[in-house]
mmCIF file of C-alpha atoms in Angstrom:
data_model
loop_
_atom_site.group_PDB
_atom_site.id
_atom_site.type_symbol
_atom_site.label_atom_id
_atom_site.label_comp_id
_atom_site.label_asym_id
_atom_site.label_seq_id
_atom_site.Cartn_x
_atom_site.Cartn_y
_atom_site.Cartn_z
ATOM 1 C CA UNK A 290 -103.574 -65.963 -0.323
ATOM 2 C CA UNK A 291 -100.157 -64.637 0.193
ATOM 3 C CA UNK A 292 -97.728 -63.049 -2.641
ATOM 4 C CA UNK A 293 -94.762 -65.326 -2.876
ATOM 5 C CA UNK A 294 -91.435 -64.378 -3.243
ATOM 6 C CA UNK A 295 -88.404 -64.257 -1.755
ATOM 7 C CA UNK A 296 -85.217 -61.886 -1.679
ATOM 8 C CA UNK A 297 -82.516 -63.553 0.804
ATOM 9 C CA UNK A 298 -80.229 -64.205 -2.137
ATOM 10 C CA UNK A 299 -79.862 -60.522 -2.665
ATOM 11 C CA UNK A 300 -76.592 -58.733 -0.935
ATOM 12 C CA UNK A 301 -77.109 -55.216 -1.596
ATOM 13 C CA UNK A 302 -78.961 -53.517 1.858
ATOM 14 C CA UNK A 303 -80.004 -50.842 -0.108
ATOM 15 C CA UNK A 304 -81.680 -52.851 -3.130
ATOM 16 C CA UNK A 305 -83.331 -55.221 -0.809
ATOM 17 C CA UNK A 306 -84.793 -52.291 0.732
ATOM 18 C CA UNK A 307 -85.994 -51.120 -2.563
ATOM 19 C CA UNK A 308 -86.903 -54.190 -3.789
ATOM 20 C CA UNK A 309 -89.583 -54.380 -0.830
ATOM 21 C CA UNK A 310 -90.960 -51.300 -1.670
ATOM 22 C CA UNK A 311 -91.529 -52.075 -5.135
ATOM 23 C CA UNK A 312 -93.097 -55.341 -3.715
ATOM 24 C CA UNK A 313 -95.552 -53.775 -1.696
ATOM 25 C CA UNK A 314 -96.616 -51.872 -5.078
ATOM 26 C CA UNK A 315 -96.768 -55.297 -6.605
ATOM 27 C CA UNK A 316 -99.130 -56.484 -3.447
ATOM 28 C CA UNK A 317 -101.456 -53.837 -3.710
ATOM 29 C CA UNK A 318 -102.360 -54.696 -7.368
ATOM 30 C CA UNK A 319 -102.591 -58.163 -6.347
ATOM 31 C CA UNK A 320 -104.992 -58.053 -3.606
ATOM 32 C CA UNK A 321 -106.704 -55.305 -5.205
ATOM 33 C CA UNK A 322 -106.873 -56.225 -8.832
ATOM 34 C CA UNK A 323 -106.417 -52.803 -9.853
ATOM 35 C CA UNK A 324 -103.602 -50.679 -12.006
ATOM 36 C CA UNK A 325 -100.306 -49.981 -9.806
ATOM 37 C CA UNK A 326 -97.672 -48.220 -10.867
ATOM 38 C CA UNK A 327 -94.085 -47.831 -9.237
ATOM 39 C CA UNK A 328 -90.827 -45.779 -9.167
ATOM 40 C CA UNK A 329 -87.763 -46.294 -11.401
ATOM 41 C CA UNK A 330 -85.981 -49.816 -11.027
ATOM 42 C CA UNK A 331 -82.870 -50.857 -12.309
ATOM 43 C CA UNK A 332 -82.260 -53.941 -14.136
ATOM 44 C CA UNK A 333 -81.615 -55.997 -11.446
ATOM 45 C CA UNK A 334 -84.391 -55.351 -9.346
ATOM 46 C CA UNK A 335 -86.644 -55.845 -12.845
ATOM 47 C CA UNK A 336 -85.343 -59.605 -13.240
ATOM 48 C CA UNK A 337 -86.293 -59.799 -9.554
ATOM 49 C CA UNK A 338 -90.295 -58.220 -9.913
ATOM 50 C CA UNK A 339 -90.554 -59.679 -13.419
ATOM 51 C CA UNK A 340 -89.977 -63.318 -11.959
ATOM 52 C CA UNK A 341 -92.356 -62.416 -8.722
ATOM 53 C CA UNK A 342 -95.050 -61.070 -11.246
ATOM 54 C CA UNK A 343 -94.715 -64.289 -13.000
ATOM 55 C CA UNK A 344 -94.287 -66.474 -9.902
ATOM 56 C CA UNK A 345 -97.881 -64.866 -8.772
ATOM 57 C CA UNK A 346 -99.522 -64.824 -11.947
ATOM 58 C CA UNK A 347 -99.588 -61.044 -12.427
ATOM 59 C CA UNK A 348 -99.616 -59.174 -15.475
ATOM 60 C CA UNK A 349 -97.073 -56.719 -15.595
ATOM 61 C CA UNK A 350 -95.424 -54.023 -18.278
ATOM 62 C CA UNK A 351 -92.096 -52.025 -17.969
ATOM 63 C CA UNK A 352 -92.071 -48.911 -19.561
ATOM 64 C CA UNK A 353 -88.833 -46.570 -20.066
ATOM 65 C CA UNK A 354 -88.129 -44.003 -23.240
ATOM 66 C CA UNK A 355 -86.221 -46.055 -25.067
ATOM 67 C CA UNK A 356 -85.678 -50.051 -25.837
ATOM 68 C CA UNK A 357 -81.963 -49.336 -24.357
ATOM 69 C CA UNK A 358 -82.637 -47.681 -21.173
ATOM 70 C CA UNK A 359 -81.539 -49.582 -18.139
ATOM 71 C CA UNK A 360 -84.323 -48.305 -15.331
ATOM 72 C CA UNK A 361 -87.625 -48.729 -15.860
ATOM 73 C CA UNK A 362 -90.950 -48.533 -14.073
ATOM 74 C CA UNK A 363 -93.462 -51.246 -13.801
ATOM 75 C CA UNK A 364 -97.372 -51.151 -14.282
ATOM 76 C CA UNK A 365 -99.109 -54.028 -12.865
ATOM 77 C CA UNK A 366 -102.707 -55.176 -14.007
ATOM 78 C CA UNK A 367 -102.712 -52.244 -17.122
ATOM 79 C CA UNK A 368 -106.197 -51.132 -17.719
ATOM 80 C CA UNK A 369 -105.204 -51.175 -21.398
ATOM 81 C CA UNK A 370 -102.669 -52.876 -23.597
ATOM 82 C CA UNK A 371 -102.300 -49.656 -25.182
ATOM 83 C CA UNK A 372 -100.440 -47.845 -22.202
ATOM 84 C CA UNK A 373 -98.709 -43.826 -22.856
ATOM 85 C CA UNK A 374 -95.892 -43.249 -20.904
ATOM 86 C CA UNK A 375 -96.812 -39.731 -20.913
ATOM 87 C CA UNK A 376 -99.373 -41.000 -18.533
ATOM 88 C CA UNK A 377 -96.256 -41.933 -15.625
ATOM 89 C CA UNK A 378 -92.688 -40.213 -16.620
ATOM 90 C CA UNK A 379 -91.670 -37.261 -18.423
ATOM 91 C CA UNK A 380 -88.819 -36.846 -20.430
ATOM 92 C CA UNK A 381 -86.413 -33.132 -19.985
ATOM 93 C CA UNK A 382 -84.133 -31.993 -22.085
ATOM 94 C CA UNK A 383 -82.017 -28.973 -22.027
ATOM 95 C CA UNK A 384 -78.604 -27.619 -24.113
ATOM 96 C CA UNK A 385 -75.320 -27.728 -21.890
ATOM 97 C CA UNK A 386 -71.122 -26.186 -22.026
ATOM 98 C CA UNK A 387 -69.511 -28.908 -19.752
ATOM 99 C CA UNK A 388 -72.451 -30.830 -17.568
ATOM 100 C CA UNK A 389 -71.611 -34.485 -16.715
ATOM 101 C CA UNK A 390 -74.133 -37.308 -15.701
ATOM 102 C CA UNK A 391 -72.913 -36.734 -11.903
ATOM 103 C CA UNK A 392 -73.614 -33.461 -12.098
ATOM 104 C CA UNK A 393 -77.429 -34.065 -12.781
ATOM 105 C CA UNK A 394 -78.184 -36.467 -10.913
ATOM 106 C CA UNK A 395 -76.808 -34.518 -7.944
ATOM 107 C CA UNK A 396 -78.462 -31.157 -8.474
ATOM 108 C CA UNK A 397 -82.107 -33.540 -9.040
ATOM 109 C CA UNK A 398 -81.243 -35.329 -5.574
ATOM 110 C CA UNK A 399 -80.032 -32.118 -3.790
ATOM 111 C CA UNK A 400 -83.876 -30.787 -4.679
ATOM 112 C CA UNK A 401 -84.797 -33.746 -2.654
ATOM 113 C CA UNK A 402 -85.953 -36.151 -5.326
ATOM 114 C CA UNK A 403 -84.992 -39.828 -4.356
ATOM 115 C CA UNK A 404 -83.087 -41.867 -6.866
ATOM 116 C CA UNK A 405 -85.718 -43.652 -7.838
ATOM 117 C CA UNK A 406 -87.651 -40.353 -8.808
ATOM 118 C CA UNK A 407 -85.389 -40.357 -11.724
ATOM 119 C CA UNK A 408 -84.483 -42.575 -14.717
ATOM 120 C CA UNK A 409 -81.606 -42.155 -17.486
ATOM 121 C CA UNK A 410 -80.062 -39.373 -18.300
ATOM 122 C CA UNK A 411 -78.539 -38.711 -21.367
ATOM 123 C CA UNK A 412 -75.982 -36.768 -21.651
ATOM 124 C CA UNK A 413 -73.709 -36.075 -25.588
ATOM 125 C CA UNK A 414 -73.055 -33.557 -27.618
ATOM 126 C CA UNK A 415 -74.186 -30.405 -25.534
ATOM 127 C CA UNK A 416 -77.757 -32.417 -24.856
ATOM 128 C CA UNK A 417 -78.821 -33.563 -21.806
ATOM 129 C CA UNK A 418 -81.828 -35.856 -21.592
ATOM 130 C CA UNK A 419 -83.478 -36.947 -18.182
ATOM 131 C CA UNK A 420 -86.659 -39.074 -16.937
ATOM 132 C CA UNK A 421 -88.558 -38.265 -14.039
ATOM 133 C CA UNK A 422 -91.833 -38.992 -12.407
ATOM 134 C CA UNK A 423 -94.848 -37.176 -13.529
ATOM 135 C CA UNK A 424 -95.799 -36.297 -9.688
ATOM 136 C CA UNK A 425 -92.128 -34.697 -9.880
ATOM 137 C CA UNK A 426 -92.161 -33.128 -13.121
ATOM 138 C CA UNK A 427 -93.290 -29.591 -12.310
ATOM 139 C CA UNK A 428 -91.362 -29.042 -9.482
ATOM 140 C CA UNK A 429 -88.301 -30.421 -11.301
ATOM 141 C CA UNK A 430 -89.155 -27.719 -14.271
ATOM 142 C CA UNK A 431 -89.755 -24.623 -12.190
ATOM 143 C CA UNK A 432 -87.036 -25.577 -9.623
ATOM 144 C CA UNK A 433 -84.315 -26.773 -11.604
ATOM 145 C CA UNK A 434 -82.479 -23.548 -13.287
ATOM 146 C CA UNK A 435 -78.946 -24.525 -12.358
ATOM 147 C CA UNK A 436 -76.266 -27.338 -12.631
ATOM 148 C CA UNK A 437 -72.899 -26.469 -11.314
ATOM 149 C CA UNK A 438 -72.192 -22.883 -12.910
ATOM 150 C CA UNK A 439 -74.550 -23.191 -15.902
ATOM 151 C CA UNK A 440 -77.986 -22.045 -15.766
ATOM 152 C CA UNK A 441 -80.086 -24.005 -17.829
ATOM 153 C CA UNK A 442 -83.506 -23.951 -19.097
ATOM 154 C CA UNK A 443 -85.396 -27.062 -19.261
ATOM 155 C CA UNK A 444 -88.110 -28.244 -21.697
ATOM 156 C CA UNK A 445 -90.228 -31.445 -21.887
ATOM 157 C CA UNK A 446 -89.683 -33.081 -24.886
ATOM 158 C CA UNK A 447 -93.031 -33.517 -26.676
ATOM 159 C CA UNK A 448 -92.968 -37.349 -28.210
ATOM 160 C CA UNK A 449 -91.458 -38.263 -24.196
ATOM 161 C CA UNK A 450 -88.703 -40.353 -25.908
ATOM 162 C CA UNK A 451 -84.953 -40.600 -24.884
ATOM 163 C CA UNK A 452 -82.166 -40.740 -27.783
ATOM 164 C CA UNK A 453 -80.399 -43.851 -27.803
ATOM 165 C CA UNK A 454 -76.288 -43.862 -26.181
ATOM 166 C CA UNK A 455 -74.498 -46.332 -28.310
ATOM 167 C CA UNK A 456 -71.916 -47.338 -25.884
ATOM 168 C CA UNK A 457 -68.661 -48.163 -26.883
ATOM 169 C CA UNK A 458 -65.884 -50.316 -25.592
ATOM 170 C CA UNK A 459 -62.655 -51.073 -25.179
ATOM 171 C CA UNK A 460 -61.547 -54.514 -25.127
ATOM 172 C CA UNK A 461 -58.742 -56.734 -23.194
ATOM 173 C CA UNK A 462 -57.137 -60.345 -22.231
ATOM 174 C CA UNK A 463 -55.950 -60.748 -18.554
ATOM 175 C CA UNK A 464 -54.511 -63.272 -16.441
ATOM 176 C CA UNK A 465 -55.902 -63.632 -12.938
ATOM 177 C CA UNK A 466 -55.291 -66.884 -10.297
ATOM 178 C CA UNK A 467 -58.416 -67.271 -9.222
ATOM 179 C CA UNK A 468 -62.381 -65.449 -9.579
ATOM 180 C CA UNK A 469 -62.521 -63.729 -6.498
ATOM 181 C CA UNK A 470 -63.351 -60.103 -6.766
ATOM 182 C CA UNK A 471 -59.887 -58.884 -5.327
ATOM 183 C CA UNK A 472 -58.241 -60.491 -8.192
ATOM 184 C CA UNK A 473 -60.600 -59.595 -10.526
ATOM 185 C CA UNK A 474 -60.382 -55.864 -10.027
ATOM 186 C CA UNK A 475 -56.902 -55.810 -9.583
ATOM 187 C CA UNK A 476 -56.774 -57.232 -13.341
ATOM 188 C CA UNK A 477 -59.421 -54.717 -14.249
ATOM 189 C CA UNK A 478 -57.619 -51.316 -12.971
ATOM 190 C CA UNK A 479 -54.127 -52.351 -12.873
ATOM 191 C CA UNK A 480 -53.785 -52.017 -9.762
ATOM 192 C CA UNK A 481 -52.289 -54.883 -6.349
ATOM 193 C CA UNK A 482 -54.710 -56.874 -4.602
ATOM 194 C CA UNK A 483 -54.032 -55.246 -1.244
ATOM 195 C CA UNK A 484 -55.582 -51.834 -3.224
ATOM 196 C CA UNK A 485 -58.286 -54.054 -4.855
ATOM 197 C CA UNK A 486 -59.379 -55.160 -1.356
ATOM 198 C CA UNK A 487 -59.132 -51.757 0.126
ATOM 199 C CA UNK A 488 -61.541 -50.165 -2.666
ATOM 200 C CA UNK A 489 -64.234 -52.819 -2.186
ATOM 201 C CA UNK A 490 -64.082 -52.515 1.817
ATOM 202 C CA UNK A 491 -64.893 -48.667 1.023
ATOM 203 C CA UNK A 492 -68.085 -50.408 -0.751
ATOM 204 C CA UNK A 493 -66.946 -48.733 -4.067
ATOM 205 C CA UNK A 494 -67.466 -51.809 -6.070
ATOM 206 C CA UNK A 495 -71.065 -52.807 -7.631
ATOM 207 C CA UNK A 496 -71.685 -56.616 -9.405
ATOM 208 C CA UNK A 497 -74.639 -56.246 -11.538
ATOM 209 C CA UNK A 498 -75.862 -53.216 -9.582
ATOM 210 C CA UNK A 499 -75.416 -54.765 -6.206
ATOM 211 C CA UNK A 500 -72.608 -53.149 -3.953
ATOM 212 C CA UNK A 501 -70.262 -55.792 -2.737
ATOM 213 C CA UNK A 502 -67.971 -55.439 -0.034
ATOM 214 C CA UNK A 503 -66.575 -59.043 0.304
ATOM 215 C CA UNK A 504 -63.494 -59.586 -1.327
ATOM 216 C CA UNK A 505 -63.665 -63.200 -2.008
ATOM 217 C CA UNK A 506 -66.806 -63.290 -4.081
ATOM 218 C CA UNK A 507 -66.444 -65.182 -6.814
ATOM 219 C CA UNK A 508 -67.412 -63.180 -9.836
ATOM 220 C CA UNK A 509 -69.033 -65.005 -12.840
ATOM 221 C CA UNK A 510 -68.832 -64.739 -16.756
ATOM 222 C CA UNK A 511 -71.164 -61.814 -17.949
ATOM 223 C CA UNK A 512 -70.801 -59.908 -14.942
ATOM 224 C CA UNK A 513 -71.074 -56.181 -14.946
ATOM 225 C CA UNK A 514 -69.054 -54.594 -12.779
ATOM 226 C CA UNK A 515 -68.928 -51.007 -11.558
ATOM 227 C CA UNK A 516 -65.568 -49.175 -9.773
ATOM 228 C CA UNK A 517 -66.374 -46.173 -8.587
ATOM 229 C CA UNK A 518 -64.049 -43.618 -9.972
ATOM 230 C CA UNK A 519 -62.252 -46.055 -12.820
ATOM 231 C CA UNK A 520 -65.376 -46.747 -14.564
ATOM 232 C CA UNK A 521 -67.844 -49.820 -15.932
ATOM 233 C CA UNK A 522 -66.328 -53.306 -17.325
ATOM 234 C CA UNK A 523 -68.040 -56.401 -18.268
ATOM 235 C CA UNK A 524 -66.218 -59.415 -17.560
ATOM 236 C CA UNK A 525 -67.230 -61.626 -20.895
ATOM 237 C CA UNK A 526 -65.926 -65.193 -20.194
ATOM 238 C CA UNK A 527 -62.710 -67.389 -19.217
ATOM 239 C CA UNK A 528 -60.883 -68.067 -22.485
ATOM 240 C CA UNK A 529 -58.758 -70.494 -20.900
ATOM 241 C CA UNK A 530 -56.165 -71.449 -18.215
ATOM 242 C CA UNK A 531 -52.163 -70.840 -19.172
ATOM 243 C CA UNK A 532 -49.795 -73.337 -17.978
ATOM 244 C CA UNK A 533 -49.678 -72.005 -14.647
ATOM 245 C CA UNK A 534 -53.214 -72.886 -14.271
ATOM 246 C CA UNK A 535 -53.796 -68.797 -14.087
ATOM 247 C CA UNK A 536 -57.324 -68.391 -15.619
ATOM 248 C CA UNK A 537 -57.125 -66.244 -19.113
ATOM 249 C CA UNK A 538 -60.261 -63.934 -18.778
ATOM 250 C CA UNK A 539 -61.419 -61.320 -21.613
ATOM 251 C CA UNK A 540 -62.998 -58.011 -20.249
ATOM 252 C CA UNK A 541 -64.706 -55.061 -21.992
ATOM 253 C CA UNK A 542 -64.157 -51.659 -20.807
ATOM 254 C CA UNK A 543 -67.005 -48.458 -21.187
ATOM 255 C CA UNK A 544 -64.940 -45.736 -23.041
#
């Protein structure tokens, strides 16, 4: 018997390429019958597993260090419902001047962790909060002394739990002509269509994680969409069409 699934819906060259390693995880437990556990996912790519787990009739659990965070990891066939994420990831925390969540997750990469090494990081009020695998954990402690100018000094945070960001948003009405991405982030940033297009050729755009470099997509309600550079906005929902048959569209912003 063969795991079934399939991934040809999903755009991203990158994701798909994570999404078949983190299937591979998945067939190991099922041909084995045994405990698997895999790397950080996002929450795309945990829609996708959790509906191949389901598809296949596996039991799986996501575990992250908080009920907010947005990548988790995935244990397949637990040996126990009682499962301690100490046991997988550990949380680091250390005090900061001026660090930003860029500047993080590029010093952990430049040490040659993969991005899927890592989960959140938290970042407010001179605390800085990140998730890591436990077969990276020591080197990240003993390695990681510096972010841009600062030297830090990092500590594992004993009860391995993240504090949670309350995000906050700002919140708008637009007027676009049609739902094509180009239109869409030209209402977003302000900015003409011919620029729109330009930024999502440079594959700076992400739909619900996914990079998108076709300007035509058509983007639907609840979408979350990422501009490098200008920030995260949700498009909520079509409101309604004005009397130029423009569609009215309300869109949140992340402050």
């Amino acid at each position: 018997m063969k795991l079934k699934y399939n991934i040809d819906f999903v755009e991203d060259k990158y994701i798909k390429s994570n999404l078949k390693k983190a299937i591979s995880v998945l067939e190991k437990s099922f041909y084995t019958h045994k405990e698997v556990s895999s790397f950080f996912l996002n929450p795309f790519e945990i829609k996708i597993i959790k509906d191949i787990a389901r598809l296949n009739s596996i039991d799986i659990v996501f575990l992250s260090p908080n009920i907010k965070s947005e990548r988790k990891i995935f244990i397949a066939n637990p040996y126990s419902s009682n499962l301690n994420s100490k046991d997988y990831f550990s949380v680091l925390e250390f005090t900061h001047k001026d660090i930003r969540h860029p500047d993080v997750l590029g010093s952990l990469m430049n040490l040659g962790l993969e991005r899927n090494d890592i989960g959140d990081i938290f970042i407010e009020y001179g605390i800085c909060e990140f998730v890591i695998l436990n077969k990276e954990k020591n080197f990240v402690k003993f390695n990681l002394s510096k972010i841009k100018d600062e030297s830090i000094n990092l500590k594992f945070k004993e009860d391995n739990t993240m504090q949670n960001l309350d995000i906050e948003y700002n919140e708008f009405m637009g007027f676009v002509s049609s739902l094509r991405l180009d239109n869409i982030i030209s209402e977003l940033i302000n900015l003409s269509r011919a620029k729109a297009k330009n930024i999502i050729s440079r594959r700076l755009v992400k739909i619900d994680y996914q990079t998108i470099d076709n300007p035509s997509k058509e983007v639907q309600e609840g979408s979350l969409i990422s501009i490098r550079s200008y920030g995260r906005f949700i498009f909520d929902e079509i409101k309604g069409l004005s009397k130029k048959g423009n569609y009215r569209i309300k869109y949140r912003k992340y402050k």
